[in-house]
mmCIF file of C-alpha atoms in Angstrom:
data_model
loop_
_atom_site.group_PDB
_atom_site.id
_atom_site.type_symbol
_atom_site.label_atom_id
_atom_site.label_comp_id
_atom_site.label_asym_id
_atom_site.label_seq_id
_atom_site.Cartn_x
_atom_site.Cartn_y
_atom_site.Cartn_z
ATOM 1 C CA UNK A 24 97.829 70.563 108.405
ATOM 2 C CA UNK A 25 97.488 70.306 112.159
ATOM 3 C CA UNK A 26 94.144 71.452 113.579
ATOM 4 C CA UNK A 27 92.563 71.627 110.139
ATOM 5 C CA UNK A 28 89.051 71.489 111.617
ATOM 6 C CA UNK A 29 89.866 74.484 113.792
ATOM 7 C CA UNK A 30 91.115 76.526 110.845
ATOM 8 C CA UNK A 31 88.018 75.613 108.843
ATOM 9 C CA UNK A 32 85.747 76.694 111.698
ATOM 10 C CA UNK A 33 87.568 80.038 112.007
ATOM 11 C CA UNK A 34 87.363 80.600 108.258
ATOM 12 C CA UNK A 35 83.634 79.810 108.264
ATOM 13 C CA UNK A 36 83.254 82.522 110.892
ATOM 14 C CA UNK A 37 85.288 84.897 108.715
ATOM 15 C CA UNK A 38 83.007 84.166 105.737
ATOM 16 C CA UNK A 39 80.044 84.972 107.974
ATOM 17 C CA UNK A 40 81.680 88.262 109.010
ATOM 18 C CA UNK A 41 82.240 89.179 105.327
ATOM 19 C CA UNK A 42 78.593 88.412 104.560
ATOM 20 C CA UNK A 43 77.565 90.522 107.570
ATOM 21 C CA UNK A 44 79.501 93.543 106.270
ATOM 22 C CA UNK A 45 77.836 93.162 102.864
ATOM 23 C CA UNK A 46 74.447 93.107 104.576
ATOM 24 C CA UNK A 47 75.282 96.188 106.673
ATOM 25 C CA UNK A 48 76.138 98.180 103.539
ATOM 26 C CA UNK A 49 73.007 96.893 101.801
ATOM 27 C CA UNK A 50 70.856 97.985 104.743
ATOM 28 C CA UNK A 51 72.583 101.405 104.947
ATOM 29 C CA UNK A 52 74.103 100.848 108.380
ATOM 30 C CA UNK A 53 76.070 103.690 109.968
ATOM 31 C CA UNK A 54 79.566 104.078 108.408
ATOM 32 C CA UNK A 55 81.390 103.896 111.730
ATOM 33 C CA UNK A 56 79.667 100.610 112.611
ATOM 34 C CA UNK A 57 80.676 99.147 109.244
ATOM 35 C CA UNK A 58 84.268 100.314 109.816
ATOM 36 C CA UNK A 59 84.282 98.620 113.221
ATOM 37 C CA UNK A 60 83.284 95.329 111.585
ATOM 38 C CA UNK A 61 85.938 95.772 108.881
ATOM 39 C CA UNK A 62 88.615 96.225 111.569
ATOM 40 C CA UNK A 63 87.340 93.141 113.416
ATOM 41 C CA UNK A 64 87.444 91.055 110.245
ATOM 42 C CA UNK A 65 90.955 92.306 109.392
ATOM 43 C CA UNK A 66 92.140 91.291 112.877
ATOM 44 C CA UNK A 67 90.506 87.862 112.594
ATOM 45 C CA UNK A 68 92.233 87.283 109.234
ATOM 46 C CA UNK A 69 95.591 88.405 110.603
ATOM 47 C CA UNK A 70 95.237 86.018 113.498
ATOM 48 C CA UNK A 71 94.570 83.101 111.139
ATOM 49 C CA UNK A 72 97.579 84.206 109.061
ATOM 50 C CA UNK A 73 99.851 84.366 112.118
ATOM 51 C CA UNK A 74 98.745 80.920 113.236
ATOM 52 C CA UNK A 75 99.349 79.463 109.757
ATOM 53 C CA UNK A 76 102.766 81.096 109.715
ATOM 54 C CA UNK A 77 103.698 79.519 113.043
ATOM 55 C CA UNK A 78 102.563 76.086 111.826
ATOM 56 C CA UNK A 79 104.498 76.569 108.607
ATOM 57 C CA UNK A 80 107.670 77.519 110.509
ATOM 58 C CA UNK A 81 107.269 74.519 112.850
ATOM 59 C CA UNK A 82 106.827 72.068 110.032
ATOM 60 C CA UNK A 83 108.036 72.996 106.564
ATOM 61 C CA UNK A 84 110.840 75.326 107.632
ATOM 62 C CA UNK A 85 112.153 73.095 110.411
ATOM 63 C CA UNK A 86 112.051 70.052 108.102
ATOM 64 C CA UNK A 87 113.903 71.897 105.361
ATOM 65 C CA UNK A 88 116.513 73.183 107.842
ATOM 66 C CA UNK A 89 117.235 69.626 108.916
ATOM 67 C CA UNK A 90 117.994 68.497 105.414
ATOM 68 C CA UNK A 91 121.323 69.721 104.164
ATOM 69 C CA UNK A 92 121.602 71.735 100.947
ATOM 70 C CA UNK A 93 120.043 74.978 99.733
ATOM 71 C CA UNK A 94 116.432 74.008 100.431
ATOM 72 C CA UNK A 95 116.498 75.501 103.940
ATOM 73 C CA UNK A 96 117.593 78.895 102.628
ATOM 74 C CA UNK A 97 114.933 78.892 99.924
ATOM 75 C CA UNK A 98 112.247 78.170 102.501
ATOM 76 C CA UNK A 99 113.527 81.011 104.707
ATOM 77 C CA UNK A 100 113.463 83.454 101.764
ATOM 78 C CA UNK A 101 109.945 82.306 100.830
ATOM 79 C CA UNK A 102 108.513 82.609 104.342
ATOM 80 C CA UNK A 103 110.243 85.984 104.832
ATOM 81 C CA UNK A 104 108.427 87.337 101.785
ATOM 82 C CA UNK A 105 105.130 86.016 103.141
ATOM 83 C CA UNK A 106 105.819 87.738 106.488
ATOM 84 C CA UNK A 107 106.614 91.008 104.681
ATOM 85 C CA UNK A 108 103.300 90.840 102.767
ATOM 86 C CA UNK A 109 101.440 90.260 106.025
ATOM 87 C CA UNK A 110 103.234 93.125 107.827
ATOM 88 C CA UNK A 111 102.633 95.550 104.951
ATOM 89 C CA UNK A 112 98.991 94.584 104.313
ATOM 90 C CA UNK B 26 125.158 89.757 112.967
ATOM 91 C CA UNK B 27 125.733 89.739 109.225
ATOM 92 C CA UNK B 28 125.896 93.184 107.580
ATOM 93 C CA UNK B 29 126.113 94.933 110.927
ATOM 94 C CA UNK B 30 127.557 98.077 109.308
ATOM 95 C CA UNK B 31 124.566 98.224 106.974
ATOM 96 C CA UNK B 32 122.070 97.947 109.835
ATOM 97 C CA UNK B 33 123.913 100.660 111.746
ATOM 98 C CA UNK B 34 123.833 102.978 108.715
ATOM 99 C CA UNK B 35 120.079 102.429 108.262
ATOM 100 C CA UNK B 36 119.449 103.040 111.951
ATOM 101 C CA UNK B 37 121.504 106.267 111.833
ATOM 102 C CA UNK B 38 119.228 107.399 109.006
ATOM 103 C CA UNK B 39 116.194 106.456 111.108
ATOM 104 C CA UNK B 40 117.531 108.538 114.017
ATOM 105 C CA UNK B 41 117.925 111.436 111.577
ATOM 106 C CA UNK B 42 114.308 110.975 110.403
ATOM 107 C CA UNK B 43 113.088 111.024 114.030
ATOM 108 C CA UNK B 44 115.068 114.228 114.668
ATOM 109 C CA UNK B 45 113.584 115.708 111.486
ATOM 110 C CA UNK B 46 110.013 115.046 112.673
ATOM 111 C CA UNK B 47 110.794 116.700 116.017
ATOM 112 C CA UNK B 48 112.134 119.736 114.151
ATOM 113 C CA UNK B 49 109.051 119.884 111.886
ATOM 114 C CA UNK B 50 106.724 119.991 114.912
ATOM 115 C CA UNK B 51 108.970 122.575 116.592
ATOM 116 C CA UNK B 52 108.833 124.777 113.484
ATOM 117 C CA UNK B 53 105.043 124.343 113.101
ATOM 118 C CA UNK B 54 105.184 122.476 109.795
ATOM 119 C CA UNK B 55 101.903 121.532 108.122
ATOM 120 C CA UNK B 56 100.242 118.519 109.812
ATOM 121 C CA UNK B 57 99.935 116.514 106.602
ATOM 122 C CA UNK B 58 103.650 116.919 105.868
ATOM 123 C CA UNK B 59 104.509 115.694 109.373
ATOM 124 C CA UNK B 60 102.178 112.701 108.889
ATOM 125 C CA UNK B 61 103.925 111.857 105.605
ATOM 126 C CA UNK B 62 107.266 111.766 107.419
ATOM 127 C CA UNK B 63 105.793 109.618 110.217
ATOM 128 C CA UNK B 64 104.544 107.087 107.632
ATOM 129 C CA UNK B 65 107.968 107.074 105.933
ATOM 130 C CA UNK B 66 109.727 106.474 109.250
ATOM 131 C CA UNK B 67 107.294 103.683 110.178
ATOM 132 C CA UNK B 68 107.990 101.973 106.839
ATOM 133 C CA UNK B 69 111.753 102.332 107.280
ATOM 134 C CA UNK B 70 111.526 100.750 110.737
ATOM 135 C CA UNK B 71 109.358 97.905 109.461
ATOM 136 C CA UNK B 72 111.863 97.202 106.715
ATOM 137 C CA UNK B 73 114.706 96.968 109.246
ATOM 138 C CA UNK B 74 112.517 94.681 111.363
ATOM 139 C CA UNK B 75 111.717 92.402 108.418
ATOM 140 C CA UNK B 76 115.391 92.155 107.483
ATOM 141 C CA UNK B 77 116.365 91.336 111.084
ATOM 142 C CA UNK B 78 113.639 88.702 111.164
ATOM 143 C CA UNK B 79 114.929 87.048 108.008
ATOM 144 C CA UNK B 80 118.490 87.008 109.401
ATOM 145 C CA UNK B 81 117.197 85.582 112.667
ATOM 146 C CA UNK B 82 115.288 82.820 110.860
ATOM 147 C CA UNK B 83 118.345 81.994 108.698
ATOM 148 C CA UNK B 84 120.663 81.736 111.666
ATOM 149 C CA UNK B 85 119.218 81.169 115.109
ATOM 150 C CA UNK B 86 116.090 79.290 114.038
ATOM 151 C CA UNK B 87 117.834 77.095 111.482
ATOM 152 C CA UNK B 88 120.614 76.288 113.982
ATOM 153 C CA UNK B 89 118.107 75.383 116.668
ATOM 154 C CA UNK B 90 116.096 73.230 114.238
ATOM 155 C CA UNK B 91 119.223 71.233 113.442
ATOM 156 C CA UNK B 92 119.828 70.385 117.061
ATOM 157 C CA UNK B 93 117.448 67.776 118.379
ATOM 158 C CA UNK B 94 115.315 68.436 121.444
ATOM 159 C CA UNK B 95 112.806 71.131 122.360
ATOM 160 C CA UNK B 96 115.018 74.112 121.564
ATOM 161 C CA UNK B 97 113.766 74.350 117.977
ATOM 162 C CA UNK B 98 110.138 74.572 119.094
ATOM 163 C CA UNK B 99 110.952 77.227 121.672
ATOM 164 C CA UNK B 100 112.695 79.322 119.016
ATOM 165 C CA UNK B 101 109.685 78.964 116.698
ATOM 166 C CA UNK B 102 107.290 80.073 119.443
ATOM 167 C CA UNK B 103 109.557 83.023 120.288
ATOM 168 C CA UNK B 104 109.946 84.221 116.696
ATOM 169 C CA UNK B 105 106.198 83.750 116.056
ATOM 170 C CA UNK B 106 105.432 86.118 118.921
ATOM 171 C CA UNK B 107 107.894 88.649 117.489
ATOM 172 C CA UNK B 108 106.193 88.384 114.073
ATOM 173 C CA UNK B 109 102.771 88.910 115.688
ATOM 174 C CA UNK B 110 104.015 92.060 117.451
ATOM 175 C CA UNK B 111 105.369 93.382 114.155
ATOM 176 C CA UNK B 112 102.138 92.600 112.250
ATOM 177 C CA UNK B 113 99.960 94.200 114.924
ATOM 178 C CA UNK B 114 102.121 97.304 115.453
ATOM 179 C CA UNK C 6 99.423 123.363 117.196
ATOM 180 C CA UNK C 7 97.655 122.516 120.427
ATOM 181 C CA UNK C 8 99.797 120.753 123.040
ATOM 182 C CA UNK C 9 102.993 121.429 121.109
ATOM 183 C CA UNK C 10 105.139 120.838 124.214
ATOM 184 C CA UNK C 11 103.543 117.411 124.655
ATOM 185 C CA UNK C 12 104.245 116.421 121.047
ATOM 186 C CA UNK C 13 107.848 117.583 121.391
ATOM 187 C CA UNK C 14 108.308 115.536 124.570
ATOM 188 C CA UNK C 15 106.894 112.411 122.880
ATOM 189 C CA UNK C 16 109.123 112.931 119.865
ATOM 190 C CA UNK C 17 112.192 113.373 122.100
ATOM 191 C CA UNK C 18 111.339 110.000 123.626
ATOM 192 C CA UNK C 19 110.983 108.524 120.140
ATOM 193 C CA UNK C 20 114.438 109.867 119.202
ATOM 194 C CA UNK C 21 115.789 108.206 122.353
ATOM 195 C CA UNK C 22 114.132 104.905 121.362
ATOM 196 C CA UNK C 23 115.729 105.113 117.878
ATOM 197 C CA UNK C 24 119.137 105.756 119.466
ATOM 198 C CA UNK C 25 118.568 102.810 121.799
ATOM 199 C CA UNK C 26 117.894 100.460 118.867
ATOM 200 C CA UNK C 27 121.077 101.644 117.157
ATOM 201 C CA UNK C 28 123.005 100.920 120.370
ATOM 202 C CA UNK C 29 121.432 97.451 120.716
ATOM 203 C CA UNK C 30 122.565 96.505 117.198
ATOM 204 C CA UNK C 31 126.015 97.972 117.875
ATOM 205 C CA UNK C 32 126.333 95.893 121.054
ATOM 206 C CA UNK C 33 125.060 92.711 119.333
ATOM 207 C CA UNK C 34 121.875 92.400 121.400
ATOM 208 C CA UNK C 35 119.617 89.405 120.792
ATOM 209 C CA UNK C 36 117.570 89.768 117.567
ATOM 210 C CA UNK C 37 114.229 89.168 119.270
ATOM 211 C CA UNK C 38 114.926 91.916 121.823
ATOM 212 C CA UNK C 39 115.770 94.359 119.018
ATOM 213 C CA UNK C 40 112.542 93.379 117.205
ATOM 214 C CA UNK C 41 110.548 94.043 120.391
ATOM 215 C CA UNK C 42 111.993 97.564 120.553
ATOM 216 C CA UNK C 43 111.265 98.133 116.843
ATOM 217 C CA UNK C 44 107.601 97.164 117.403
ATOM 218 C CA UNK C 45 107.417 99.475 120.436
ATOM 219 C CA UNK C 46 108.867 102.386 118.455
ATOM 220 C CA UNK C 47 106.493 101.726 115.526
ATOM 221 C CA UNK C 48 103.532 101.818 117.937
ATOM 222 C CA UNK C 49 104.774 105.038 119.563
ATOM 223 C CA UNK C 50 105.065 106.680 116.131
ATOM 224 C CA UNK C 51 101.608 105.500 115.088
ATOM 225 C CA UNK C 52 100.144 106.938 118.269
ATOM 226 C CA UNK C 53 101.728 110.336 117.568
ATOM 227 C CA UNK C 54 100.409 110.115 113.995
ATOM 228 C CA UNK C 55 96.880 109.300 115.155
ATOM 229 C CA UNK C 56 96.906 112.197 117.613
ATOM 230 C CA UNK C 57 98.154 114.613 114.930
ATOM 231 C CA UNK C 58 95.444 113.352 112.603
ATOM 232 C CA UNK C 59 92.743 113.993 115.185
ATOM 233 C CA UNK C 60 94.053 117.522 115.806
ATOM 234 C CA UNK C 61 94.206 118.125 112.070
ATOM 235 C CA UNK C 62 90.606 116.957 111.612
ATOM 236 C CA UNK C 63 89.427 119.120 114.537
ATOM 237 C CA UNK C 64 91.106 122.225 113.218
ATOM 238 C CA UNK C 65 92.033 122.420 109.552
ATOM 239 C CA UNK C 66 89.323 120.128 108.232
ATOM 240 C CA UNK C 67 86.521 121.562 110.355
ATOM 241 C CA UNK C 68 87.595 125.140 109.438
ATOM 242 C CA UNK C 69 87.664 124.293 105.733
ATOM 243 C CA UNK C 70 84.269 122.567 105.952
ATOM 244 C CA UNK C 71 82.775 125.730 107.416
ATOM 245 C CA UNK C 72 83.938 127.849 104.520
ATOM 246 C CA UNK C 73 81.903 127.318 101.394
ATOM 247 C CA UNK C 74 83.563 126.324 98.132
ATOM 248 C CA UNK C 75 85.801 123.469 97.086
ATOM 249 C CA UNK C 76 88.390 123.901 99.855
ATOM 250 C CA UNK C 77 86.600 121.496 102.187
ATOM 251 C CA UNK C 78 86.651 118.719 99.605
ATOM 252 C CA UNK C 79 90.322 119.257 98.869
ATOM 253 C CA UNK C 80 91.135 118.996 102.583
ATOM 254 C CA UNK C 81 89.117 115.767 102.842
ATOM 255 C CA UNK C 82 90.956 114.253 99.860
ATOM 256 C CA UNK C 83 94.303 115.319 101.330
ATOM 257 C CA UNK C 84 93.637 113.913 104.804
ATOM 258 C CA UNK C 85 92.217 110.701 103.315
ATOM 259 C CA UNK C 86 95.486 110.115 101.488
ATOM 260 C CA UNK C 87 97.409 110.716 104.720
ATOM 261 C CA UNK C 88 95.175 108.180 106.521
ATOM 262 C CA UNK C 89 95.768 105.625 103.723
ATOM 263 C CA UNK C 90 99.551 106.057 104.035
ATOM 264 C CA UNK C 91 99.306 105.534 107.794
ATOM 265 C CA UNK C 92 97.099 102.425 107.451
ATOM 266 C CA UNK C 93 99.350 100.889 104.810
ATOM 267 C CA UNK C 94 102.672 101.692 106.517
ATOM 268 C CA UNK D 8 75.646 106.043 100.686
ATOM 269 C CA UNK D 9 77.211 107.167 97.419
ATOM 270 C CA UNK D 10 78.237 104.371 95.057
ATOM 271 C CA UNK D 11 76.381 101.754 97.087
ATOM 272 C CA UNK D 12 76.338 99.328 94.139
ATOM 273 C CA UNK D 13 80.107 99.602 93.863
ATOM 274 C CA UNK D 14 80.620 98.852 97.542
ATOM 275 C CA UNK D 15 78.291 95.874 97.299
ATOM 276 C CA UNK D 16 80.199 94.503 94.283
ATOM 277 C CA UNK D 17 83.523 94.855 96.109
ATOM 278 C CA UNK D 18 82.125 93.167 99.198
ATOM 279 C CA UNK D 19 80.737 90.296 97.094
ATOM 280 C CA UNK D 20 84.270 89.817 95.761
ATOM 281 C CA UNK D 21 85.606 89.871 99.327
ATOM 282 C CA UNK D 22 83.087 87.168 100.331
ATOM 283 C CA UNK D 23 84.321 85.114 97.367
ATOM 284 C CA UNK D 24 87.932 85.586 98.504
ATOM 285 C CA UNK D 25 87.021 84.407 102.024
ATOM 286 C CA UNK D 26 85.289 81.330 100.578
ATOM 287 C CA UNK D 27 88.362 80.682 98.415
ATOM 288 C CA UNK D 28 90.649 80.690 101.461
ATOM 289 C CA UNK D 29 88.345 78.235 103.238
ATOM 290 C CA UNK D 30 88.491 75.968 100.186
ATOM 291 C CA UNK D 31 92.304 76.204 99.988
ATOM 292 C CA UNK D 32 92.624 75.052 103.613
ATOM 293 C CA UNK D 33 90.082 72.291 103.020
ATOM 294 C CA UNK D 34 92.056 71.049 100.006
ATOM 295 C CA UNK D 35 95.389 71.254 101.862
ATOM 296 C CA UNK D 36 96.883 73.985 99.677
ATOM 297 C CA UNK D 37 100.455 75.089 100.378
ATOM 298 C CA UNK D 38 100.684 77.355 103.470
ATOM 299 C CA UNK D 39 102.503 80.149 101.661
ATOM 300 C CA UNK D 40 99.809 80.296 98.961
ATOM 301 C CA UNK D 41 97.096 80.543 101.627
ATOM 302 C CA UNK D 42 99.062 83.334 103.339
ATOM 303 C CA UNK D 43 99.299 85.217 100.030
ATOM 304 C CA UNK D 44 95.503 85.082 99.692
ATOM 305 C CA UNK D 45 95.057 86.213 103.310
ATOM 306 C CA UNK D 46 97.275 89.257 102.646
ATOM 307 C CA UNK D 47 95.317 90.038 99.461
ATOM 308 C CA UNK D 48 92.011 89.831 101.308
ATOM 309 C CA UNK D 49 93.315 92.013 104.152
ATOM 310 C CA UNK D 50 94.386 94.651 101.603
ATOM 311 C CA UNK D 51 91.020 94.502 99.826
ATOM 312 C CA UNK D 52 89.223 95.032 103.151
ATOM 313 C CA UNK D 53 91.482 97.925 104.104
ATOM 314 C CA UNK D 54 90.795 99.583 100.769
ATOM 315 C CA UNK D 55 87.041 99.332 101.312
ATOM 316 C CA UNK D 56 87.548 100.718 104.830
ATOM 317 C CA UNK D 57 89.605 103.663 103.561
ATOM 318 C CA UNK D 58 86.997 104.473 100.913
ATOM 319 C CA UNK D 59 84.183 104.322 103.468
ATOM 320 C CA UNK D 60 86.199 106.582 105.753
ATOM 321 C CA UNK D 61 86.673 109.166 103.016
ATOM 322 C CA UNK D 62 82.934 109.117 102.222
ATOM 323 C CA UNK D 63 82.129 109.439 105.904
ATOM 324 C CA UNK D 64 84.476 112.433 106.276
ATOM 325 C CA UNK D 65 83.005 114.087 103.163
ATOM 326 C CA UNK D 66 79.447 113.678 104.327
ATOM 327 C CA UNK D 67 78.762 113.122 108.006
ATOM 328 C CA UNK D 68 81.802 114.959 109.363
ATOM 329 C CA UNK D 69 81.531 117.942 107.010
ATOM 330 C CA UNK D 70 77.788 118.245 107.729
ATOM 331 C CA UNK D 71 78.366 118.127 111.474
ATOM 332 C CA UNK D 72 81.188 120.697 111.227
ATOM 333 C CA UNK D 73 78.811 123.095 109.475
ATOM 334 C CA UNK D 74 76.298 122.941 112.266
ATOM 335 C CA UNK D 75 77.343 124.869 115.334
ATOM 336 C CA UNK D 76 77.553 123.184 118.726
ATOM 337 C CA UNK D 77 79.396 120.170 120.072
ATOM 338 C CA UNK D 78 78.232 117.711 117.401
ATOM 339 C CA UNK D 79 81.230 118.392 115.154
ATOM 340 C CA UNK D 80 83.671 117.546 117.933
ATOM 341 C CA UNK D 81 81.834 114.347 118.787
ATOM 342 C CA UNK D 82 81.965 113.242 115.141
ATOM 343 C CA UNK D 83 85.714 114.004 115.010
ATOM 344 C CA UNK D 84 86.342 111.957 118.174
ATOM 345 C CA UNK D 85 84.245 109.086 116.799
ATOM 346 C CA UNK D 86 85.941 108.985 113.401
ATOM 347 C CA UNK D 87 89.383 109.306 115.033
ATOM 348 C CA UNK D 88 88.686 106.164 117.050
ATOM 349 C CA UNK D 89 87.606 104.351 113.875
ATOM 350 C CA UNK D 90 90.848 105.440 112.161
ATOM 351 C CA UNK D 91 92.899 104.192 115.126
ATOM 352 C CA UNK D 92 91.184 100.781 114.971
ATOM 353 C CA UNK D 93 91.928 100.577 111.251
ATOM 354 C CA UNK D 94 95.597 101.594 111.716
ATOM 355 C CA UNK D 95 96.126 99.126 114.551
ATOM 356 C CA UNK D 96 94.303 96.186 112.938
#
């Protein structure tokens, strides 16, 4: 994986955000403030997902497309399902 | 475009759904019922988008990946931006 | 409904956008351009939905809350389901 | 907050999911499997957000609506913005 250290740093931050939301609920923070943090965390996760998707397309999908045979099509079907899950979640 | 007739039929149905929502507002339908139709139309649009995306990956992106040079990377960047717009909309 | 004329005008525009997407597919427009229009239409629909939701909360839900009895709770459950459909679509 | 223990348990699970995604990246798991976990975590967060929203509507918004004066409207505007952030994230 390209930029692995960067992904790990972003995911550490995401873990910290999840812990922060737990703490807010524990300390009876105001609902709307908790919701704001939930939206921020959802966006951060989506951004990591979109970046992973782009890397996956650049590497695995492009490699598979270059080989002949059915592997390219399988990779396209697989990544399309992953995109659908991301769009619908 | 593969299955063009099928896309056109789905988009005709989507136009009909949009007209139906306009009529519901015009006839003072209950808010919640209008919202249900808006969610259904949003899902129908997303499904057309996801299908188009899969076709685009299977054709344009795979073709570009098979040619050497920077065209493959440009196509990946372009489709990744389209996916991000779909995820965030 | 407050601002009914404004909702109708926005929904007319949305119908026009749906017709435009149908035309783009019919005329074999570039996939990515069609996807851009699908994302724009999805956002326009979501914005109408969010506005309707706010109006519904201001009127129906607030009215029900002011009456005593179980009607307020039923309205809250109903609107919460509508919000969930909108978030998940 | 009603059901505080239940929220805390769900958020603990969410923290565990975030840690799991970090570990998957660290151990070079397959992209598509990481994306599946990101979608699952996004859905889990959205579900907590929707539940919090419903509790907030049942309590804070209903209470404010019962008091006379502008406080009800302010609460509706505030919660509507939170809903919009959740829909758009």
